Coordinates of C-alpha atoms in Angstrom, one line a residue:
Chain A
M1 CA -5.5 383.8 -37.0
S2 CA -9.2 384.1 -36.7
N3 CA -11.0 383.2 -33.5
K4 CA -12.5 380.1 -35.3
N5 CA -9.1 378.8 -36.3
L6 CA -7.8 379.3 -32.8
S7 CA -10.5 377.2 -31.3
T8 CA -9.8 374.4 -33.8
Y9 CA -6.2 374.3 -32.7
L10 CA -7.2 374.4 -29.0
L11 CA -9.4 371.4 -29.6
V12 CA -6.6 369.2 -31.0
T13 CA -4.0 370.4 -28.6
P14 CA -4.6 368.0 -25.7
Q15 CA -4.3 364.9 -27.9
T16 CA -1.4 366.2 -29.9
L17 CA 0.5 367.1 -26.7
I18 CA 0.1 363.5 -25.5
F19 CA 1.7 362.1 -28.7
I20 CA 4.5 364.7 -28.7
L21 CA 5.3 364.1 -25.1
F22 CA 4.9 360.4 -24.9
L23 CA 5.6 359.1 -28.4
V24 CA 7.8 361.6 -30.3
I25 CA 10.1 362.7 -27.5
P26 CA 10.5 359.1 -26.1
I27 CA 11.5 357.8 -29.6
I28 CA 14.0 360.7 -29.9
A29 CA 15.3 359.8 -26.5
I30 CA 15.7 356.1 -27.6
A31 CA 17.5 357.2 -30.7
V32 CA 19.9 359.4 -28.7
I33 CA 20.6 356.7 -26.1
S34 CA 21.3 354.2 -28.8
F35 CA 24.5 356.1 -29.7
W36 CA 25.7 356.3 -26.1
N37 CA 28.7 354.4 -24.7
F38 CA 28.1 351.3 -22.6
N39 CA 30.9 349.7 -20.7
G40 CA 29.1 346.6 -19.5
F41 CA 27.8 348.2 -16.3
S42 CA 26.7 351.8 -17.0
M43 CA 26.1 354.1 -19.8
T44 CA 27.8 357.4 -20.5
P45 CA 26.7 360.1 -23.0
G46 CA 28.7 359.9 -26.2
F47 CA 28.4 359.1 -29.9
T48 CA 29.4 355.6 -30.9
F49 CA 28.1 353.2 -33.5
S50 CA 29.3 350.2 -31.5
N51 CA 25.8 349.3 -30.2
Y52 CA 24.7 349.0 -33.8
L53 CA 27.8 347.3 -35.0
G54 CA 27.3 344.8 -32.2
I55 CA 23.9 343.9 -33.5
F56 CA 25.0 343.6 -37.2
T57 CA 28.0 341.5 -36.4
S58 CA 26.3 339.1 -34.0
Q59 CA 25.0 335.8 -35.3
V60 CA 22.7 335.5 -32.3
Y61 CA 21.1 338.9 -32.9
L62 CA 20.7 338.4 -36.6
S63 CA 19.0 335.1 -36.1
T64 CA 16.7 336.7 -33.6
Y65 CA 15.7 339.2 -36.2
L66 CA 15.1 336.5 -38.7
N67 CA 13.0 334.6 -36.1
T68 CA 10.9 337.7 -35.5
F69 CA 10.2 338.1 -39.3
K70 CA 9.4 334.4 -39.5
F71 CA 6.8 334.7 -36.8
A72 CA 5.4 337.9 -38.1
G73 CA 5.1 336.3 -41.6
I74 CA 3.5 333.0 -40.5
V75 CA 1.1 334.7 -38.1
W76 CA 0.2 337.3 -40.8
L77 CA -0.5 334.6 -43.4
I78 CA -2.7 332.4 -41.1
C79 CA -4.6 335.5 -39.9
L80 CA -5.3 336.5 -43.5
L81 CA -6.4 333.0 -44.5
I82 CA -8.8 332.9 -41.5
S83 CA -10.0 336.4 -41.6
Y84 CA -10.9 336.7 -45.2
P85 CA -13.5 334.0 -45.2
V86 CA -14.8 335.0 -41.8
A87 CA -15.2 338.7 -42.9
Y88 CA -16.8 337.5 -46.2
F89 CA -19.3 335.4 -44.4
L90 CA -20.3 338.3 -42.1
A91 CA -20.4 340.8 -44.9
F92 CA -22.1 338.8 -47.7
E93 CA -23.7 335.6 -46.4
V94 CA -25.3 337.0 -43.3
K95 CA -28.1 339.1 -44.8
S96 CA -29.7 340.9 -41.8
P97 CA -27.8 343.9 -40.5
Q98 CA -28.9 343.0 -37.0
W99 CA -27.3 339.6 -37.1
Q100 CA -24.2 341.0 -38.8
T101 CA -23.8 343.3 -35.7
I102 CA -24.5 340.5 -33.3
W103 CA -22.0 338.0 -34.9
F104 CA -19.4 340.7 -35.3
L105 CA -19.8 341.6 -31.6
I106 CA -19.4 337.9 -30.7
C107 CA -16.1 337.9 -32.6
T108 CA -15.0 341.2 -30.9
V109 CA -15.8 340.4 -27.2
P110 CA -12.8 338.1 -26.6
F111 CA -10.5 340.8 -27.9
L112 CA -11.7 343.1 -25.1
T113 CA -10.5 340.6 -22.5
S114 CA -7.0 340.1 -21.2
N115 CA -4.3 338.8 -23.6
I116 CA -2.4 337.2 -20.8
I117 CA -5.5 335.3 -19.6
R118 CA -6.3 334.2 -23.2
M119 CA -2.8 332.7 -23.4
I120 CA -3.2 331.0 -20.1
A121 CA -6.4 329.4 -21.3
W122 CA -4.4 327.4 -23.8
I123 CA -2.5 325.5 -21.1
P124 CA -5.3 322.9 -20.5
F125 CA -5.4 322.2 -24.2
L126 CA -1.7 322.2 -25.1
G127 CA 0.0 320.9 -22.0
R128 CA 1.6 317.5 -21.6
E129 CA -1.6 316.1 -20.2
G130 CA -3.7 318.5 -22.2
L131 CA -6.8 317.8 -24.2
L132 CA -4.9 317.7 -27.5
N133 CA -2.5 315.0 -26.3
Q134 CA -5.4 313.1 -24.7
A135 CA -7.4 313.2 -27.8
L136 CA -4.5 312.1 -30.0
M137 CA -3.7 309.2 -27.6
G138 CA -7.3 308.3 -27.4
L139 CA -7.4 308.0 -31.2
G140 CA -4.3 305.9 -31.1
L141 CA -2.4 308.3 -33.3
I142 CA 0.4 308.7 -30.8
E143 CA 1.6 306.5 -27.9
R144 CA 3.3 309.0 -25.7
P145 CA 2.2 312.6 -25.1
I146 CA 3.9 315.1 -27.3
E147 CA 5.8 317.7 -25.3
M148 CA 6.0 320.2 -28.1
F149 CA 2.5 321.5 -28.0
L150 CA 2.9 323.9 -25.1
F151 CA 6.2 325.8 -25.0
S152 CA 6.9 325.6 -28.7
D153 CA 6.8 327.7 -31.9
F154 CA 3.5 326.0 -32.6
A155 CA 2.0 327.3 -29.3
V156 CA 3.4 330.8 -30.0
I157 CA 1.8 331.0 -33.4
L158 CA -1.5 329.5 -32.3
A159 CA -1.8 332.0 -29.5
M160 CA -0.7 335.0 -31.6
V161 CA -3.2 334.1 -34.3
Q162 CA -6.0 333.9 -31.7
L163 CA -4.9 337.1 -30.0
Y164 CA -4.5 339.2 -33.1
C165 CA -6.8 337.9 -35.9
L166 CA -9.6 340.4 -35.1
F167 CA -7.2 343.2 -36.1
M168 CA -7.4 341.6 -39.6
V169 CA -11.1 340.5 -39.5
A170 CA -12.4 344.0 -38.6
P171 CA -10.8 346.1 -41.4
I172 CA -11.5 343.5 -44.0
F173 CA -15.2 343.3 -42.9
N174 CA -15.2 347.1 -42.9
S175 CA -14.0 347.2 -46.5
M176 CA -16.3 344.4 -47.7
I177 CA -19.4 345.9 -46.1
R178 CA -18.9 349.0 -48.4
I179 CA -18.8 347.0 -51.6
D180 CA -21.8 347.9 -53.8
R181 CA -24.0 344.8 -53.9
A182 CA -25.1 345.8 -57.4
L183 CA -21.6 345.1 -58.7
V184 CA -21.8 341.5 -57.5
A185 CA -25.3 341.0 -58.8
A186 CA -24.3 342.4 -62.2
A187 CA -21.3 340.1 -62.4
K188 CA -23.5 337.2 -61.6
D189 CA -26.0 338.2 -64.3
L190 CA -23.2 338.3 -66.8
G191 CA -22.4 334.7 -65.9
S192 CA -19.3 335.2 -63.7
S193 CA -18.3 332.2 -61.5
G194 CA -17.9 332.6 -57.8
F195 CA -14.2 332.5 -58.2
Q196 CA -14.2 335.2 -60.8
I197 CA -16.3 337.4 -58.5
Q198 CA -13.9 337.0 -55.7
K199 CA -10.8 337.6 -57.9
E200 CA -12.2 340.5 -59.9
I201 CA -14.5 342.4 -57.5
I202 CA -14.3 341.4 -53.9
L203 CA -10.6 340.9 -53.4
P204 CA -9.5 344.2 -55.1
L205 CA -12.1 346.1 -53.2
A206 CA -11.2 344.4 -49.9
A207 CA -7.5 345.1 -50.5
P208 CA -7.4 348.3 -48.4
G209 CA -8.9 346.4 -45.5
I210 CA -6.4 343.6 -45.9
A211 CA -3.6 346.2 -46.0
I212 CA -4.7 347.9 -42.7
G213 CA -5.2 344.5 -41.1
S214 CA -1.7 343.4 -42.2
I215 CA -0.1 346.5 -40.8
F216 CA -1.8 345.8 -37.5
V217 CA -0.9 342.1 -37.2
I218 CA 2.7 342.5 -38.4
T219 CA 3.5 345.5 -36.1
L220 CA 1.7 343.8 -33.1
V221 CA 3.7 340.6 -33.6
M222 CA 7.0 342.6 -34.0
G223 CA 6.4 344.8 -31.0
E224 CA 5.5 342.2 -28.3
F225 CA 7.3 339.8 -26.1
A226 CA 4.7 338.3 -23.7
T227 CA 3.3 335.6 -26.0
M228 CA 6.8 334.7 -27.1
R229 CA 7.9 334.4 -23.4
L230 CA 4.8 332.6 -22.2
M231 CA 4.0 330.2 -25.0
S232 CA 7.5 329.2 -26.0
G233 CA 8.6 328.9 -22.3
G234 CA 11.5 331.2 -23.1
K235 CA 12.8 328.8 -25.8
T236 CA 12.4 331.1 -28.8
S237 CA 13.3 334.7 -28.9
S238 CA 12.1 337.7 -30.8
V239 CA 13.5 341.2 -30.9
G240 CA 10.8 342.4 -28.5
Y241 CA 11.9 339.7 -26.0
L242 CA 15.5 340.5 -26.6
I243 CA 14.9 344.2 -25.8
K244 CA 13.0 343.3 -22.7
N245 CA 15.9 341.1 -21.5
Q246 CA 18.5 343.8 -22.2
I247 CA 16.5 346.3 -20.2
D248 CA 16.2 343.8 -17.3
S249 CA 20.0 343.6 -17.3
L250 CA 20.2 347.4 -17.6
Q251 CA 21.9 347.4 -21.1
Y252 CA 20.0 350.4 -22.2
P253 CA 22.1 351.6 -25.1
M254 CA 21.9 348.1 -26.7
A255 CA 18.2 347.9 -26.1
A256 CA 17.8 351.3 -27.6
A257 CA 19.8 350.4 -30.7
N258 CA 17.7 347.2 -31.1
A259 CA 14.5 349.3 -30.7
I260 CA 15.5 351.8 -33.4
I261 CA 16.3 349.0 -35.8
L262 CA 13.0 347.3 -35.0
L263 CA 11.2 350.6 -35.6
L264 CA 12.9 351.2 -38.9
L265 CA 12.0 347.7 -40.0
A266 CA 8.4 348.1 -39.0
L267 CA 8.2 351.4 -40.8
L268 CA 9.8 349.8 -43.9
I269 CA 7.2 347.1 -44.0
V270 CA 4.3 349.5 -43.4
S271 CA 5.5 351.8 -46.3
L272 CA 5.8 348.7 -48.6
I273 CA 2.3 347.8 -47.8
L274 CA 1.0 351.3 -48.3
R275 CA 2.8 351.5 -51.6
T276 CA 0.7 348.6 -52.9
V277 CA -2.6 349.7 -51.6
D278 CA -4.3 353.1 -51.2
I279 CA -5.9 353.0 -47.7
R280 CA -6.9 356.6 -47.4
K281 CA -10.4 356.0 -48.7
Q282 CA -11.1 353.7 -45.8
L283 CA -10.6 356.4 -43.2
Chain B
M1 CA -27.5 332.4 -55.0
N2 CA -31.1 331.8 -54.5
K3 CA -33.1 333.7 -51.9
S4 CA -35.2 330.8 -50.7
K5 CA -32.5 328.2 -50.6
K6 CA -29.0 328.7 -49.2
S7 CA -26.1 327.6 -51.3
I8 CA -23.4 325.1 -50.4
S9 CA -20.9 328.0 -50.0
Y10 CA -23.1 329.4 -47.3
Y11 CA -23.0 326.2 -45.3
L12 CA -19.3 325.8 -45.8
L13 CA -18.6 329.4 -44.7
A14 CA -21.0 329.1 -41.8
A15 CA -19.2 326.0 -40.7
F16 CA -15.8 327.8 -41.0
F17 CA -17.2 330.7 -39.0
S18 CA -18.5 328.4 -36.3
L19 CA -15.0 326.9 -36.0
F20 CA -13.6 330.4 -35.7
V21 CA -15.9 331.2 -32.9
L22 CA -15.0 327.9 -31.2
F23 CA -11.4 328.8 -31.6
L24 CA -12.0 332.1 -29.9
Y25 CA -14.1 330.9 -27.0
G26 CA -13.1 327.2 -26.6
P27 CA -9.9 327.8 -24.5
M28 CA -11.8 330.3 -22.4
L29 CA -14.6 327.8 -21.6
G30 CA -12.0 325.2 -20.7
M31 CA -10.4 327.6 -18.3
F32 CA -13.8 328.4 -16.7
L33 CA -14.5 324.7 -16.1
L34 CA -11.1 324.0 -14.6
S35 CA -11.4 327.0 -12.2
L36 CA -14.5 325.2 -10.7
Q37 CA -12.6 322.2 -9.5
S38 CA -12.3 320.9 -5.9
P39 CA -9.1 321.7 -4.0
E40 CA -7.3 318.7 -5.4
G41 CA -7.7 320.0 -9.0
T42 CA -4.8 320.5 -11.3
L43 CA -4.0 322.5 -14.4
T44 CA -5.4 320.0 -16.9
F45 CA -8.5 318.0 -17.7
P46 CA -10.3 315.9 -16.6
M47 CA -11.9 318.0 -14.0
R48 CA -11.4 316.9 -10.5
G49 CA -14.5 317.5 -8.4
F50 CA -16.5 320.7 -8.3
S51 CA -16.3 323.6 -5.9
F52 CA -15.8 327.3 -5.6
Y53 CA -12.6 326.8 -3.6
W54 CA -10.3 328.3 -6.3
L55 CA -12.5 331.2 -7.1
Q56 CA -12.6 332.1 -3.4
S57 CA -8.8 331.7 -3.1
V58 CA -8.3 334.6 -5.4
F59 CA -9.5 337.0 -2.7
G60 CA -7.1 335.6 -0.2
E61 CA -3.5 336.6 0.2
Q62 CA -1.4 335.1 -2.5
R63 CA 2.3 334.0 -2.4
V64 CA 3.2 336.6 -5.0
G65 CA 1.1 339.5 -3.8
S66 CA -2.5 340.6 -3.5
F67 CA -4.6 340.6 -6.6
V68 CA -7.2 342.7 -5.0
D69 CA -4.7 345.6 -4.9
A70 CA -3.5 345.0 -8.5
F71 CA -7.2 344.9 -9.6
G72 CA -7.8 348.2 -7.8
R73 CA -4.9 349.8 -9.5
S74 CA -5.9 348.5 -13.0
F75 CA -9.5 349.5 -12.4
T76 CA -8.5 353.1 -11.3
L77 CA -6.1 353.5 -14.2
A78 CA -8.7 352.2 -16.7
I79 CA -11.3 354.7 -15.4
I80 CA -8.8 357.6 -15.7
I81 CA -7.7 356.4 -19.2
A82 CA -11.3 356.0 -20.4
S83 CA -12.2 359.5 -19.2
I84 CA -9.1 361.2 -20.8
T85 CA -9.6 359.2 -24.0
V86 CA -13.2 360.2 -24.3
V87 CA -12.6 363.9 -23.7
F88 CA -9.5 364.3 -25.8
S89 CA -10.9 362.3 -28.7
V90 CA -14.2 364.1 -28.8
L91 CA -12.3 367.4 -28.8
A92 CA -10.0 366.2 -31.6
G93 CA -13.0 364.8 -33.5
L94 CA -14.8 368.2 -33.3
A95 CA -11.7 369.9 -34.7
F96 CA -11.3 367.4 -37.5
R97 CA -14.8 368.2 -38.9
K98 CA -13.1 370.6 -41.2
Q99 CA -9.7 370.8 -42.8
F100 CA -7.1 373.0 -41.1
K101 CA -3.5 373.7 -41.6
G102 CA -1.5 370.8 -40.1
S103 CA -4.5 368.5 -39.9
S104 CA -2.8 365.8 -41.9
T105 CA 0.4 366.0 -39.9
I106 CA -1.7 365.5 -36.7
F107 CA -3.6 362.7 -38.3
Y108 CA -0.5 360.8 -39.3
L109 CA 1.1 361.5 -35.9
T110 CA -1.9 359.9 -34.2
I111 CA -2.0 356.9 -36.5
S112 CA 1.7 356.3 -36.2
S113 CA 1.1 355.6 -32.5
L114 CA -0.6 352.4 -33.5
I115 CA 2.2 351.4 -35.8
V116 CA 5.1 351.9 -33.5
P117 CA 6.0 348.6 -32.0
S118 CA 4.6 348.6 -28.4
I119 CA 7.9 347.7 -26.7
L120 CA 9.3 351.0 -28.1
V121 CA 6.7 353.1 -26.3
S122 CA 7.4 351.3 -23.0
L123 CA 11.2 351.7 -23.4
G124 CA 11.0 355.3 -24.6
I125 CA 8.8 356.5 -21.8
G126 CA 11.0 354.6 -19.4
I127 CA 14.1 356.4 -20.7
L128 CA 12.3 359.7 -20.8
F129 CA 11.3 359.4 -17.1
S130 CA 14.8 358.4 -16.0
L131 CA 16.3 361.3 -18.0
I132 CA 14.1 363.8 -16.1
N133 CA 14.6 361.9 -12.9
L134 CA 11.0 360.9 -12.3
P135 CA 10.2 357.5 -10.9
V136 CA 8.1 355.3 -13.2
Q137 CA 4.7 354.6 -11.6
W138 CA 1.5 352.9 -12.8
F139 CA -0.4 356.3 -12.5
S140 CA 2.2 358.4 -14.4
S141 CA 4.4 356.6 -16.9
A142 CA 2.1 353.7 -17.4
L143 CA -0.8 356.1 -17.8
A144 CA 1.2 357.9 -20.6
G145 CA 1.9 354.6 -22.3
H146 CA -1.8 353.5 -22.2
L147 CA -2.9 356.8 -23.8
T148 CA -0.6 356.3 -26.8
W149 CA -2.6 353.1 -27.4
T150 CA -6.2 354.1 -26.6
L151 CA -6.2 357.6 -28.1
P152 CA -5.6 356.6 -31.8
F153 CA -8.4 354.1 -31.7
A154 CA -10.8 356.6 -30.1
F155 CA -9.7 359.2 -32.6
L156 CA -10.4 357.0 -35.6
I157 CA -13.8 356.1 -34.2
M158 CA -14.6 359.8 -33.6
L159 CA -13.6 360.7 -37.1
G160 CA -16.1 358.0 -38.4
I161 CA -18.9 359.3 -36.1
F162 CA -18.5 362.9 -37.1
S163 CA -18.2 362.1 -40.8
R164 CA -21.8 360.7 -40.5
F165 CA -22.9 363.6 -38.5
N166 CA -25.5 366.0 -40.0
P167 CA -24.2 369.6 -39.4
A168 CA -27.7 371.0 -40.1
Y169 CA -28.8 370.6 -36.5
E170 CA -25.9 372.5 -35.1
E171 CA -26.3 375.3 -37.7
A172 CA -30.0 375.6 -36.8
A173 CA -29.0 375.9 -33.1
R174 CA -26.4 378.6 -33.9
D175 CA -28.9 380.5 -36.1
L176 CA -31.2 380.6 -33.2
G177 CA -28.5 382.2 -31.2
A178 CA -27.1 379.4 -29.1
S179 CA -23.5 379.7 -28.0
E180 CA -20.9 377.1 -29.0
T181 CA -21.0 375.5 -25.6
T182 CA -24.8 375.3 -25.5
T183 CA -24.8 373.9 -29.1
F184 CA -22.4 371.2 -28.0
W185 CA -24.2 370.1 -24.9
E186 CA -27.8 370.5 -26.2
I187 CA -27.4 369.3 -29.7
V188 CA -24.1 367.5 -30.5
F189 CA -23.5 365.6 -27.3
P190 CA -26.9 363.8 -27.2
L191 CA -26.4 362.7 -30.8
I192 CA -23.0 361.2 -30.1
A193 CA -23.7 360.0 -26.5
A194 CA -24.0 356.3 -27.5
S195 CA -20.8 356.4 -29.4
V196 CA -19.1 358.1 -26.5
V197 CA -20.0 355.2 -24.2
G198 CA -18.6 352.9 -26.8
V199 CA -15.3 354.8 -26.9
G200 CA -15.2 354.9 -23.1
L201 CA -15.7 351.1 -23.0
L202 CA -12.9 350.6 -25.6
G203 CA -10.6 352.9 -23.7
F204 CA -11.3 351.1 -20.4
T205 CA -10.8 347.6 -21.7
L206 CA -7.7 348.5 -23.8
S207 CA -6.1 350.0 -20.7
Y208 CA -7.4 347.3 -18.3
D209 CA -5.8 344.6 -20.4
E210 CA -2.7 346.4 -21.7
F211 CA 0.5 344.5 -21.1
T212 CA 3.4 345.5 -23.4
R213 CA 3.1 349.2 -23.2
T214 CA 2.9 348.9 -19.4
S215 CA 5.5 346.2 -18.9
L216 CA 8.7 348.3 -18.4
I217 CA 7.1 351.4 -16.8
S218 CA 4.6 350.3 -14.2
G219 CA 7.1 350.9 -11.3
A220 CA 7.1 349.0 -8.1
S221 CA 3.3 348.3 -8.0
N222 CA 2.1 346.1 -10.8
T223 CA -1.1 346.4 -12.8
L224 CA -3.3 343.3 -12.9
P225 CA -2.0 342.0 -16.3
L226 CA 1.5 342.3 -15.1
E227 CA 0.7 340.6 -11.8
I228 CA -0.9 337.7 -13.7
F229 CA 2.0 337.5 -16.1
G230 CA 4.4 337.2 -13.1
M231 CA 2.2 334.5 -11.6
T232 CA 2.3 332.3 -14.7
T233 CA 5.9 331.4 -14.0
N234 CA 5.5 330.2 -10.5
V235 CA 1.8 329.3 -9.9
T236 CA 0.8 325.8 -10.9
S237 CA -2.6 325.6 -9.2
P238 CA -6.1 326.3 -10.7
S239 CA -6.1 329.6 -8.8
L240 CA -4.4 330.9 -12.0
Y241 CA -7.6 329.9 -13.9
A242 CA -9.8 331.2 -11.2
L243 CA -8.2 334.6 -11.5
G244 CA -8.6 334.4 -15.3
T245 CA -12.2 333.4 -15.0
L246 CA -13.0 336.3 -12.6
T247 CA -11.3 339.0 -14.7
T248 CA -12.9 337.6 -17.9
I249 CA -16.4 337.6 -16.3
F250 CA -15.7 341.2 -15.1
S251 CA -14.9 342.2 -18.7
F252 CA -18.0 340.5 -20.0
V253 CA -20.3 342.2 -17.5
L254 CA -18.7 345.6 -18.3
I255 CA -19.2 345.0 -22.1
G256 CA -22.7 344.0 -21.4
V257 CA -23.5 347.1 -19.4
A258 CA -21.9 349.3 -22.0
L259 CA -23.8 347.7 -24.9
F260 CA -27.0 348.0 -23.0
T261 CA -26.4 351.7 -22.2
M262 CA -25.5 352.4 -25.9
Q263 CA -28.7 350.7 -27.0
F264 CA -30.7 352.7 -24.5
L265 CA -29.1 356.0 -25.5
S266 CA -29.5 355.4 -29.3
R267 CA -33.1 354.3 -28.9
R268 CA -33.9 357.4 -26.8
Q269 CA -32.3 359.4 -29.6
T270 CA -34.5 358.0 -32.4
K271 CA -37.7 358.6 -30.5

């Protein structure tokens, strides 16, 4: 190996070591533990499928998985419906690059602040005596405050959409900003309607951004438990929350088995998305 | 669309965008206002009185622990994470300027760190530490967890920066006999300095606010997000909002300083 090559490998070594030590090895450790025996109190090394069988045969677990998918799907769809027009506005309707940067930064800043705090900030709006209930009662639409706003599926979805939609806006914006304006102008000159331009030009060219955003939003929702815990008041569960609870009660092999299934499901979804769209050009 | 006159779609999209910005900032503003209530304030509107009572209460001893300590830990951790993230991602970015054997494997390994559900990282590192009999601590295991989140982002940004980088400057320096180290510090670094500040800011804020990848592995002493999360279940006074307000303002100030520095550095560069 030449001197030049050696220095290249030295340069990537620190970062790669971090991922081998703290990503690859830990996942292998989880996989190993997921086959260990668990007697209700402690775990012993071994090779059993009972942790997995326990998951596949339990109605509670299966419905928790379905619930996780439900939330991931709903949050993903809402994020997409919000992010596409937002990104389009920034990329095509805001003409000056300076204002594009400023507006994009304004969208980004909240995402650099604490997620937990941003969840807490919903309490004055969604609570029993929150602004939403007060407004609805003031309008005479409801007589008694609706309890369900805070600590409900609605609150979980609302908070997740607010927490994660930038992960959709940014990649779509990034794809759209690269679209050659001449294409759009040409289509217009040839008499295309606005809808046709969206369908034939912008949507296909923004697809890689949508794919990247979708991967982010779906894996973020699948891998977390804080929003689920805080905004549902512990009423709804997700696999992340389930894993967290199992660890709190020291059921490590069960938690590990759930984690491995969650990882495989996430990888399956990511590979399905990557099959439909080629994202390599975006990087 | 006409240049002189904006179309209807412009106004519709502008209205939609404004609602989006309101959706992002509205709850935050509500929290700011409610943290400024007088001591008899509650968790909901209308505001009851006006004072700095709750903001001051944050600095006092709380029932669930001291936030000043948790803030100190989170701040220290974020500084360490930002430094490591900057150094490692710049090094990796330098290497990735050309193709090398194994580069795509390393690329996918890095990206996969973003895709792996966060709870797995937390659980995995926790298990790893217990297998090798090390106690989990915010400055060891949590530090590792944070790096798996900040490094991929920083790496992607660095790839973007170096792909726009004109190698002619470097080659000129090398032709004139400058060593690799001199070339880096005299030529490359000043050109990427503004972006490095940006990556540092990103590393800092991602770490400072990280929750899930810290949650199972912070050990006995909590980081600030964990401390606040614990507080949500048993604190029902506006001190919760006051804490939120203060940490958010801290983030805003930090972002402002970083943006200003980046502006300054890139302006100096174009001179």
